Amino acid sequence: MKVKNICCIGAGYVGGPTMAVIALKCPEINVTVVDINKDRIDAWNNEDFSKLPVYEPGLDEVVKKARGRNLFFSTDIDKAIEESEMIFIAVNTPTKTYGEGKGMSADLKYVELCARQIAKVATTDKIIVEKSTLPVRTAQTIQTILDNTGNGVSFQVLSNPEFLAEGTAIEDLFNSDRVLIGSLQTKSGIEAANTLVDIYSNWIPREKILTTNVWSSELSKLTANAFLAQRISSINAISALCEATEADVDEVAKAIGSDSRIGSKFLKASVGFGGSCFQKDILNLVYLSRHYNLNEVADYWEQVIKLNDYQKYRFAKNIITDLFNTVNGKKISFLGWAFKKNTNDTRESAAIYIADHLIDNMAEIHVYDPKVSEVQIKNDLNYLWSLKGISNSEIDQKLKQVFVYDEPYSCVSNAHAVAILTEWDQFKNFNWENFYKFMQKPAFIFDGRNILDKSKLEKIGFKFRGIGKI
Ligand code: UDX
Ligand code: UDX
């Protein structure tokens, strides 16, 4: 099949950048990104390219080149489905917050809705591409829905997991380590996979495009994220040991990472990993393993998350301990709220959980993040507290302990302590001498990302604590 029109359902962090790059690299294909959220689509269509709903370095340039040429953003989902030969599903698949599998399995509600909508609307054959991260065997579910409710047209379901990391999405899409395409190993399944291979071949070397069966593809995505997260939990576990033994975790990471069998990436000790994928995907893996009665396997992976929770808790507890065992009424300045630098995404950010713990201990949390808005920060806390069953009036009360700034000076002024939660480059170049003058004494810094120079800051007068070093 020759593809002339692609549609993608879901204009989020994955759908938006991925489709923008496909449109840029394949000018002969029309790419329409659709979403039920009109505000989001309006933002993608904004004349001002600094107002796109997703912040990613380089994304504005790509959208500038392709939008209006062969890249379109729309809320007319039915029209886009009908006109396209290939449909990507990139809707969100959060961890379930209710019912069977609550807190563990992925909520496939949106994916199923997409499949039903495609089945209802389609009058010609389509290739459906799973882009959302999904539990293993979801392709089968989609295929069954399509086959049973469709208009007699033929559907081929492919799995094409996304490996881009936020903050480097455009670079990752331009120069992917690999592209993975899973299909049924039937003649038509392989043909459909080849159609997608042809699209990626426009810019990805053929040897980097891997084709597998659907289940391997789905499982590889969960496994890749579990392995990456496991490395972080491993080094974070060692960071606690470093603090007890006077070793330095960055030195240990460098020493072990120099072994080419181990490698140097994903060994940066931190306040804990966040983001929409790691925890969710591991929970999926754990749920799947328990489903197949593989309890040892489930326990093994679950520990990666437990360690991550411990790391976040440890960071908050260290702040309380160092501030003479109480943060009641104290001003703690958070530099950074996003789950990593160069993104405005805050999903599962460690900052949320650390703020929650400190607010429980009656601290005031003052936040500055260069890309995250006050509304978002308050929504994040509101969401967490609602999940915990806290009443609306109590939430309103707690939110009075949260203050958000659009510049760092007032955020830090008069603070008892500064906590670095995100590794934004600009934090390294702040005028820390000046900050020191305006803070309460003793002035503390808790560097949850190990980005600041301890000896320099101690010379200024700060009491300094990093991760995995004393
Ligand atoms: C992606 C993946 O798809 C998810 O499975 C992965 O684990 C994380 O990354 P992401 O792009 O980050 O999700 O999610 P989000 O930014 O929330 O975007 C999803 C979009 O889908 C939203 O804009 C939402 O409005 C849209 N959507 C959702 C629909 O258009 N239709 C629906 O039925 C549901
Ligand atoms: C991840 C995967 O990297 C990507 O391949 C997949 O498609 C989606 O999930 P993402 O969550 O966007 O990407 O960012 P990533 O760079 O992996 O960082 C995840 C979290 O781990 C962040 O909170 C980051 O700060 C933290 N991290 C990362 C560390 O604490 N230490 C490290 O060494 C690396």
Coordinates of C-alpha atoms and ligand atoms in Angstrom, one line a residue:
M1 CA 0.0 0.0 0.0
K2 CA 1.3 3.5 -0.9
V3 CA 0.5 5.9 2.0
K4 CA -0.4 9.4 1.0
N5 CA -2.3 10.4 4.2
I6 CA -1.4 9.7 7.8
C7 CA -3.5 10.6 10.7
C8 CA -2.5 10.5 14.4
I9 CA -5.0 10.5 17.2
G10 CA -3.5 12.2 20.2
A11 CA -1.6 15.5 19.9
G12 CA 0.5 15.1 23.1
Y13 CA 4.2 14.8 23.9
V14 CA 4.5 11.8 21.7
G15 CA 2.0 12.4 18.9
G16 CA 2.9 16.0 18.3
P17 CA 6.7 15.8 17.9
T18 CA 6.6 12.4 16.1
M19 CA 4.2 13.5 13.5
A20 CA 6.0 16.8 13.0
V21 CA 9.2 14.9 12.2
I22 CA 7.4 12.4 9.9
A23 CA 5.8 15.4 8.0
L24 CA 9.2 17.2 7.8
K25 CA 11.0 14.1 6.5
C26 CA 8.2 12.9 4.1
P27 CA 7.0 16.0 2.3
E28 CA 4.9 13.8 -0.1
I29 CA 2.7 12.5 2.8
N30 CA 0.0 14.6 4.4
V31 CA 0.0 14.2 8.1
T32 CA -3.0 15.3 10.2
V33 CA -2.8 15.2 14.0
V34 CA -6.1 15.1 15.7
D35 CA -7.2 15.4 19.3
I36 CA -10.4 15.7 21.3
N37 CA -8.9 18.6 23.2
K38 CA -9.6 21.8 21.2
D39 CA -7.4 24.0 23.3
R40 CA -4.5 21.7 22.6
I41 CA -5.1 21.8 18.8
D42 CA -5.5 25.6 18.9
A43 CA -2.2 25.8 20.7
W44 CA -0.6 23.6 18.0
N45 CA -2.0 26.0 15.4
N46 CA -0.9 29.1 17.3
E47 CA 0.8 31.8 15.1
D48 CA 3.3 32.3 17.8
F49 CA 5.6 29.2 17.7
S50 CA 6.8 29.8 21.3
K51 CA 3.2 28.9 22.4
L52 CA 3.1 25.3 21.1
P53 CA 1.6 23.1 23.9
V54 CA 4.7 20.9 24.1
Y55 CA 8.1 22.5 24.8
E56 CA 10.9 20.6 23.1
P57 CA 14.2 22.1 21.9
G58 CA 14.0 22.3 18.1
L59 CA 10.3 21.4 17.8
D60 CA 9.2 24.9 16.9
E61 CA 11.6 24.9 13.9
V62 CA 10.2 21.6 12.6
V63 CA 6.6 22.7 13.0
K64 CA 7.4 26.1 11.3
K65 CA 8.7 24.2 8.2
A66 CA 5.9 21.7 7.9
R67 CA 2.7 23.2 9.3
G68 CA 0.3 24.2 6.6
R69 CA 2.5 22.4 4.0
N70 CA 1.8 18.8 4.9
L71 CA 1.3 18.9 8.6
F72 CA -2.1 19.8 10.0
F73 CA -3.7 19.9 13.5
S74 CA -7.4 19.4 13.7
T75 CA -10.3 18.4 16.0
D76 CA -12.1 16.7 13.1
I77 CA -11.2 13.2 14.0
D78 CA -13.7 11.4 11.8
K79 CA -12.5 13.2 8.6
A80 CA -8.9 12.5 9.3
I81 CA -9.6 8.8 10.0
E82 CA -11.6 8.5 6.8
E83 CA -9.0 10.2 4.6
S84 CA -6.0 8.3 5.9
E85 CA -4.5 5.0 4.9
M86 CA -2.4 4.8 8.1
I87 CA -3.6 5.8 11.6
F88 CA -1.3 6.2 14.6
I89 CA -2.8 5.9 18.0
A90 CA -0.9 8.1 20.4
V91 CA -3.4 8.8 23.2
N92 CA -2.4 8.6 26.8
T93 CA -2.6 5.3 28.7
P94 CA -2.2 6.3 32.4
T95 CA -2.1 3.9 35.3
K96 CA -5.6 3.0 36.3
T97 CA -6.9 4.9 39.2
Y98 CA -10.0 2.8 39.8
G99 CA -11.4 -0.7 39.8
E100 CA -9.6 -3.9 38.6
G101 CA -5.9 -3.4 38.3
K102 CA -6.1 0.0 40.1
G103 CA -2.6 1.5 40.7
M104 CA -1.0 -1.1 38.5
S105 CA -2.4 -1.8 35.0
A106 CA -2.7 0.7 32.1
D107 CA -6.0 2.3 31.5
L108 CA -6.9 1.4 28.0
K109 CA -10.1 3.3 27.9
Y110 CA -8.8 5.9 25.4
V111 CA -7.2 3.3 23.2
E112 CA -10.3 1.3 23.0
L113 CA -12.4 4.4 22.2
C114 CA -10.0 5.2 19.4
A115 CA -10.4 1.6 18.0
R116 CA -14.1 1.9 18.1
Q117 CA -14.2 5.2 16.5
I118 CA -11.9 4.0 13.7
A119 CA -14.1 1.0 13.2
K120 CA -17.2 3.1 13.0
V121 CA -15.8 5.6 10.5
A122 CA -13.5 3.7 8.2
T123 CA -14.8 2.7 4.8
T124 CA -11.5 1.8 3.3
D125 CA -8.6 -0.5 4.4
K126 CA -6.4 0.9 7.1
I127 CA -3.1 0.2 8.8
I128 CA -3.4 1.0 12.5
V129 CA -0.2 1.8 14.4
E130 CA 0.0 1.5 18.2
K131 CA 2.3 4.4 19.3
S132 CA 1.1 4.6 22.9
T133 CA 2.9 2.3 25.3
L134 CA 0.6 -0.6 25.9
P135 CA 0.5 -3.8 27.8
V136 CA 1.6 -6.8 25.9
R137 CA -1.2 -8.3 23.7
T138 CA -3.1 -5.0 23.3
A139 CA -2.7 -5.2 19.5
Q140 CA -4.9 -8.2 19.7
T141 CA -7.6 -6.3 21.6
I142 CA -7.5 -3.5 19.0
Q143 CA -7.6 -6.0 16.2
T144 CA -10.6 -7.8 17.7
I145 CA -12.6 -4.6 18.2
L146 CA -11.8 -3.5 14.6
D147 CA -12.7 -6.9 13.1
N148 CA -16.0 -7.2 15.0
T149 CA -17.4 -3.7 14.7
G150 CA -16.0 -2.5 11.4
N151 CA -17.7 -2.0 8.0
G152 CA -16.1 -5.1 6.5
V153 CA -12.9 -3.3 5.6
S154 CA -9.5 -4.8 6.4
F155 CA -7.3 -3.6 9.3
Q156 CA -3.7 -4.4 10.0
V157 CA -2.5 -3.5 13.5
L158 CA 1.2 -2.7 14.0
S159 CA 3.1 -2.0 17.1
N160 CA 5.6 0.8 16.7
P161 CA 6.7 1.9 20.2
E162 CA 8.2 5.3 20.8
F163 CA 11.6 5.5 22.3
L164 CA 12.1 9.2 22.3
A165 CA 13.0 10.9 25.6
E166 CA 11.4 14.2 26.4
G167 CA 13.8 17.2 26.2
T168 CA 15.6 15.5 23.4
A169 CA 12.6 14.3 21.3
I170 CA 13.6 16.0 18.1
E171 CA 17.2 14.7 18.2
D172 CA 16.0 11.2 19.2
L173 CA 13.5 11.2 16.3
F174 CA 16.0 12.5 13.7
N175 CA 18.8 10.0 14.8
S176 CA 17.0 7.1 16.4
D177 CA 19.1 4.3 17.8
R178 CA 16.5 2.0 16.3
V179 CA 12.9 2.0 15.1
L180 CA 10.9 -1.0 16.1
I181 CA 8.0 -2.3 14.2
G182 CA 6.0 -5.4 15.3
S183 CA 3.4 -7.1 13.1
L184 CA 1.6 -10.3 12.7
Q185 CA 3.8 -12.7 10.8
T186 CA 1.2 -13.3 8.1
K187 CA 1.6 -12.1 4.5
S188 CA -0.6 -9.1 5.0
G189 CA 0.9 -8.3 8.5
I190 CA 4.4 -8.3 7.0
E191 CA 3.2 -6.1 4.1
A192 CA 1.8 -3.6 6.5
A193 CA 5.0 -3.6 8.4
N194 CA 7.0 -2.9 5.2
T195 CA 4.7 0.0 4.4
L196 CA 5.8 1.6 7.7
V197 CA 9.4 0.6 7.1
D198 CA 9.3 2.6 3.8
I199 CA 8.1 5.7 5.7
Y200 CA 10.9 5.6 8.3
S201 CA 13.4 4.7 5.6
N202 CA 13.1 8.3 4.4
W203 CA 15.6 9.3 7.1
I204 CA 16.5 6.3 9.3
P205 CA 19.1 3.9 7.9
R206 CA 17.4 0.6 7.0
E207 CA 19.6 -1.5 9.3
K208 CA 18.3 0.5 12.3
I209 CA 14.7 -0.4 11.5
L210 CA 13.9 -3.7 13.4
T211 CA 10.9 -5.8 12.5
T212 CA 9.6 -8.4 15.0
N213 CA 6.4 -10.1 15.9
V214 CA 3.8 -7.9 17.7
W215 CA 4.3 -9.3 21.1
S216 CA 8.1 -8.9 21.1
S217 CA 7.6 -5.3 20.0
E218 CA 5.2 -4.5 22.7
L219 CA 7.3 -6.2 25.4
S220 CA 10.5 -4.6 24.2
K221 CA 9.1 -1.1 25.0
L222 CA 8.2 -2.1 28.6
T223 CA 11.5 -3.9 29.0
A224 CA 13.6 -0.9 27.6
N225 CA 12.0 1.4 30.1
A226 CA 12.3 -1.0 32.9
F227 CA 16.1 -1.5 32.2
L228 CA 16.7 2.2 32.1
A229 CA 14.8 2.9 35.3
Q230 CA 16.5 0.0 36.9
R231 CA 19.9 1.6 36.3
I232 CA 18.7 4.8 38.0
S233 CA 17.3 2.9 41.0
S234 CA 20.6 0.9 41.2
I235 CA 22.8 4.0 41.3
N236 CA 20.3 5.7 43.7
A237 CA 20.5 2.7 46.0
I238 CA 24.3 3.1 46.0
S239 CA 23.9 6.8 46.7
A240 CA 22.4 6.0 50.1
L241 CA 25.3 3.8 50.8
C242 CA 27.7 6.5 49.7
E243 CA 26.2 8.9 52.2
A244 CA 26.8 6.4 54.9
T245 CA 30.3 5.5 53.9
E246 CA 31.8 8.8 52.6
A247 CA 32.1 7.5 49.1
D248 CA 31.0 9.8 46.3
V249 CA 28.3 8.5 44.0
D250 CA 29.5 10.5 41.0
E251 CA 33.0 9.0 41.4
V252 CA 31.5 5.5 41.7
A253 CA 29.3 6.1 38.7
K254 CA 32.3 7.2 36.6
A255 CA 34.4 4.3 37.8
I256 CA 31.8 1.7 37.0
G257 CA 30.5 3.4 33.8
S258 CA 34.0 3.3 32.3
D259 CA 33.6 -0.5 32.0
S260 CA 32.3 -0.8 28.5
R261 CA 30.1 -3.7 29.6
I262 CA 28.3 -1.4 32.0
G263 CA 28.4 1.9 30.0
S264 CA 28.1 5.4 31.4
K265 CA 24.5 6.4 30.5
F266 CA 21.6 6.5 33.0
L267 CA 23.9 6.4 36.0
K268 CA 23.3 9.8 37.3
A269 CA 22.1 9.6 40.9
S270 CA 19.1 11.9 41.5
V271 CA 16.2 12.8 43.6
G272 CA 14.4 10.0 41.8
F273 CA 13.1 9.4 38.3
G274 CA 9.8 10.8 37.1
G275 CA 8.1 11.1 33.7
S276 CA 5.0 9.5 32.3
C277 CA 6.7 6.3 31.3
F278 CA 9.0 4.6 33.7
Q279 CA 6.8 4.0 36.7
K280 CA 3.8 3.2 34.5
D281 CA 5.6 0.8 32.3
I282 CA 7.2 -1.1 35.2
L283 CA 3.8 -1.3 36.9
N284 CA 2.5 -2.8 33.7
L285 CA 5.3 -5.3 33.6
V286 CA 4.7 -6.2 37.3
Y287 CA 1.0 -6.6 36.6
L288 CA 1.6 -8.8 33.6
S289 CA 4.0 -11.0 35.5
R290 CA 1.6 -11.5 38.3
H291 CA -1.1 -12.2 35.8
Y292 CA 1.0 -15.1 34.5
N293 CA 1.8 -16.2 38.1
L294 CA 5.4 -15.1 37.8
N295 CA 5.6 -13.6 41.3
E296 CA 9.4 -13.6 41.6
V297 CA 9.7 -11.7 38.3
A298 CA 7.0 -9.2 39.5
D299 CA 8.8 -8.7 42.8
Y300 CA 12.1 -8.1 41.1
W301 CA 10.8 -5.3 39.0
E302 CA 8.6 -3.8 41.6
Q303 CA 11.7 -3.1 43.7
V304 CA 12.8 -0.6 41.1
I305 CA 9.8 1.5 42.0
K306 CA 10.0 1.0 45.7
L307 CA 13.6 2.2 45.6
N308 CA 12.6 5.2 43.6
D309 CA 9.9 6.1 46.2
Y310 CA 12.5 5.6 48.9
Q311 CA 14.9 8.0 47.2
K312 CA 12.3 10.7 47.0
Y313 CA 11.3 10.2 50.6
R314 CA 15.0 10.2 51.7
F315 CA 15.6 13.5 50.0
A316 CA 12.6 15.1 51.8
K317 CA 13.6 13.6 55.1
N318 CA 17.2 14.9 54.8
I319 CA 15.8 18.4 54.3
I320 CA 13.8 18.1 57.5
T321 CA 16.6 16.6 59.5
D322 CA 19.2 19.2 58.4
L323 CA 16.8 22.0 59.2
F324 CA 16.9 21.1 62.8
N325 CA 14.2 18.5 62.6
T326 CA 11.4 20.9 61.7
V327 CA 10.3 22.7 58.6
N328 CA 7.1 24.1 60.1
G329 CA 6.6 27.6 58.8
K330 CA 9.9 27.5 57.0
K331 CA 10.3 28.7 53.4
I332 CA 11.8 26.1 51.1
S333 CA 12.5 27.2 47.6
F334 CA 12.2 24.6 44.9
L335 CA 14.3 25.3 41.8
G336 CA 12.7 23.2 39.1
W337 CA 9.4 21.3 39.0
A338 CA 9.6 19.5 35.6
F339 CA 10.6 15.8 35.8
K340 CA 13.8 16.6 33.9
K341 CA 15.3 19.6 32.1
N342 CA 14.2 21.0 28.7
T343 CA 10.6 19.9 29.1
N344 CA 7.5 21.5 30.5
D345 CA 6.2 18.0 31.4
T346 CA 5.7 17.4 35.1
R347 CA 4.0 14.0 35.1
E348 CA 5.3 11.9 38.0
S349 CA 8.0 14.5 38.8
A350 CA 9.8 13.8 42.0
A351 CA 9.2 17.5 42.9
I352 CA 5.5 16.7 43.4
Y353 CA 6.1 14.0 46.0
I354 CA 8.8 15.9 47.8
A355 CA 6.6 19.0 48.0
D356 CA 3.7 16.8 49.4
H357 CA 5.9 15.4 52.1
L358 CA 7.3 18.8 53.1
I359 CA 3.8 20.4 53.1
D360 CA 2.6 17.6 55.4
N361 CA 5.4 18.8 57.7
M362 CA 3.9 22.3 57.4
A363 CA 6.6 23.8 55.2
E364 CA 5.9 26.6 52.7
I365 CA 7.0 25.5 49.2
H366 CA 8.1 28.3 46.9
V367 CA 8.7 27.2 43.3
Y368 CA 10.5 28.6 40.3
D369 CA 10.7 26.6 37.1
P370 CA 11.5 28.2 33.8
K371 CA 8.9 26.3 31.8
V372 CA 6.2 25.2 34.2
S373 CA 3.2 27.4 35.1
E374 CA 1.6 28.0 38.4
V375 CA -1.6 26.4 37.2
Q376 CA 0.2 23.2 36.3
I377 CA 2.1 23.0 39.6
K378 CA -1.1 23.5 41.6
N379 CA -2.9 21.0 39.4
D380 CA -0.2 18.4 40.0
L381 CA -0.6 18.7 43.8
N382 CA -4.4 18.9 43.5
Y383 CA -4.4 15.6 41.5
L384 CA -2.1 13.8 44.0
W385 CA -4.1 14.9 47.0
S386 CA -7.4 14.0 45.3
L387 CA -6.0 10.5 44.6
K388 CA -5.1 10.3 48.3
G389 CA -8.7 11.0 49.2
I390 CA -8.1 14.5 50.7
S391 CA -11.2 16.7 50.8
N392 CA -11.4 19.8 48.6
S393 CA -11.4 22.1 51.6
E394 CA -8.3 20.5 52.9
I395 CA -6.7 20.8 49.5
D396 CA -7.5 24.5 49.4
Q397 CA -5.9 24.9 52.8
K398 CA -2.7 23.0 51.7
L399 CA -2.4 25.0 48.5
K400 CA -2.0 28.1 50.7
Q401 CA 1.4 26.7 51.5
V402 CA 2.4 26.8 47.8
F403 CA 3.8 29.9 46.1
V404 CA 5.0 30.1 42.5
Y405 CA 7.3 32.7 40.8
D406 CA 8.3 33.5 37.3
E407 CA 11.8 34.5 38.3
P408 CA 14.2 33.0 40.8
Y409 CA 15.2 35.9 43.0
S410 CA 11.9 36.4 44.9
C411 CA 11.6 32.6 45.0
V412 CA 14.9 32.3 46.9
S413 CA 14.7 35.5 48.9
N414 CA 14.3 34.9 52.6
A415 CA 14.3 31.1 52.1
H416 CA 15.7 28.8 54.8
A417 CA 16.7 26.3 52.1
V418 CA 16.9 25.9 48.4
A419 CA 16.2 22.5 46.9
I420 CA 17.3 21.7 43.3
L421 CA 14.6 19.4 41.8
T422 CA 15.3 19.7 38.1
E423 CA 18.7 20.0 36.4
W424 CA 18.0 23.1 34.3
D425 CA 21.3 24.5 33.0
Q426 CA 20.5 28.0 34.1
F427 CA 20.6 27.0 37.8
K428 CA 24.3 26.4 37.5
N429 CA 24.9 30.0 36.4
F430 CA 22.8 31.7 39.0
N431 CA 24.5 34.3 41.1
W432 CA 24.7 32.2 44.3
E433 CA 26.7 34.9 46.2
N434 CA 23.7 37.2 45.8
F435 CA 21.1 34.5 46.7
Y436 CA 23.1 33.8 49.8
K437 CA 22.8 37.4 51.0
F438 CA 19.1 37.3 50.8
M439 CA 18.5 33.9 52.4
Q440 CA 17.9 33.1 56.1
K441 CA 21.0 31.8 57.9
P442 CA 22.3 29.2 58.1
A443 CA 21.4 29.0 54.4
F444 CA 21.0 25.4 53.1
I445 CA 21.2 24.0 49.6
F446 CA 19.9 20.5 48.8
D447 CA 21.1 19.6 45.4
G448 CA 18.8 16.8 44.2
R449 CA 20.6 16.6 40.8
N450 CA 24.3 17.0 41.8
I451 CA 24.7 19.9 39.4
L452 CA 26.2 22.6 41.7
D453 CA 29.8 22.9 42.8
K454 CA 29.8 22.0 46.5
S455 CA 33.2 23.5 47.5
K456 CA 32.3 26.8 45.7
L457 CA 29.0 27.1 47.5
E458 CA 30.5 26.1 50.9
K459 CA 33.0 28.9 50.4
I460 CA 30.2 31.3 50.0
G461 CA 28.8 30.1 53.3
F462 CA 26.1 27.6 52.3
K463 CA 25.4 24.4 54.1
F464 CA 25.4 22.0 51.2
R465 CA 24.1 18.5 50.7
G466 CA 24.1 16.7 47.4
I467 CA 22.9 13.2 46.6
G468 CA 25.3 10.3 47.4
K469 CA 28.1 12.4 48.9
I470 CA 28.7 14.2 52.1
Ligands
UDX1 C1 2.4 9.1 25.3 C2 1.9 7.7 25.0 O1 1.0 7.6 24.1 C3 1.7 7.0 26.3 O2 1.2 5.8 26.2 C4 3.1 7.0 26.9 O3 3.2 6.2 28.0 C5 3.5 8.4 27.2 O4 3.5 9.1 26.0 P1 1.7 11.5 25.6 O5 1.8 11.9 24.2 O6 2.9 11.8 26.5 O7 1.5 9.9 25.7 O8 0.4 11.9 26.3 P2 -0.4 13.2 26.3 O9 0.6 14.3 26.2 O10 -1.3 13.2 27.5 O11 -1.2 13.2 25.0 C6 -2.3 12.4 24.7 C7 -3.3 13.2 23.9 O12 -4.3 12.3 23.5 C8 -4.0 14.3 24.7 O13 -3.8 15.5 24.0 C9 -5.5 13.9 24.7 O14 -6.3 15.0 24.6 C10 -5.5 13.0 23.5 N1 -6.7 12.1 23.5 C11 -6.9 11.3 24.5 C12 -7.5 12.0 22.4 O15 -7.4 12.8 21.4 N2 -8.6 11.1 22.4 C13 -8.8 10.3 23.4 O16 -9.8 9.5 23.4 C14 -7.9 10.4 24.6
UDX2 C1 12.0 7.6 28.9 C2 12.9 6.8 28.0 O1 14.2 7.3 28.1 C3 12.4 6.8 26.5 O2 13.2 6.0 25.7 C4 11.0 6.4 26.5 O3 10.5 6.5 25.1 C5 10.1 7.2 27.4 O4 10.6 7.2 28.7 P1 11.7 10.2 29.4 O5 10.9 9.7 30.5 O6 11.1 11.2 28.5 O7 12.1 9.0 28.5 O8 13.1 10.8 30.0 P2 14.4 10.1 30.5 O9 15.5 10.9 30.0 O10 14.4 8.7 30.3 O11 14.3 10.5 32.1 C6 13.4 9.8 32.9 C7 13.7 10.2 34.4 O12 14.9 9.6 34.9 C8 13.8 11.7 34.6 O13 13.2 12.1 35.8 C9 15.3 11.9 34.7 O14 15.7 13.0 35.4 C10 15.7 10.6 35.4 N1 17.1 10.2 35.2 C11 17.6 9.9 34.0 C12 18.0 10.1 36.3 O15 17.6 10.4 37.5 N2 19.2 9.7 36.1 C13 19.7 9.4 34.9 O16 20.9 9.0 34.8 C14 18.8 9.5 33.8

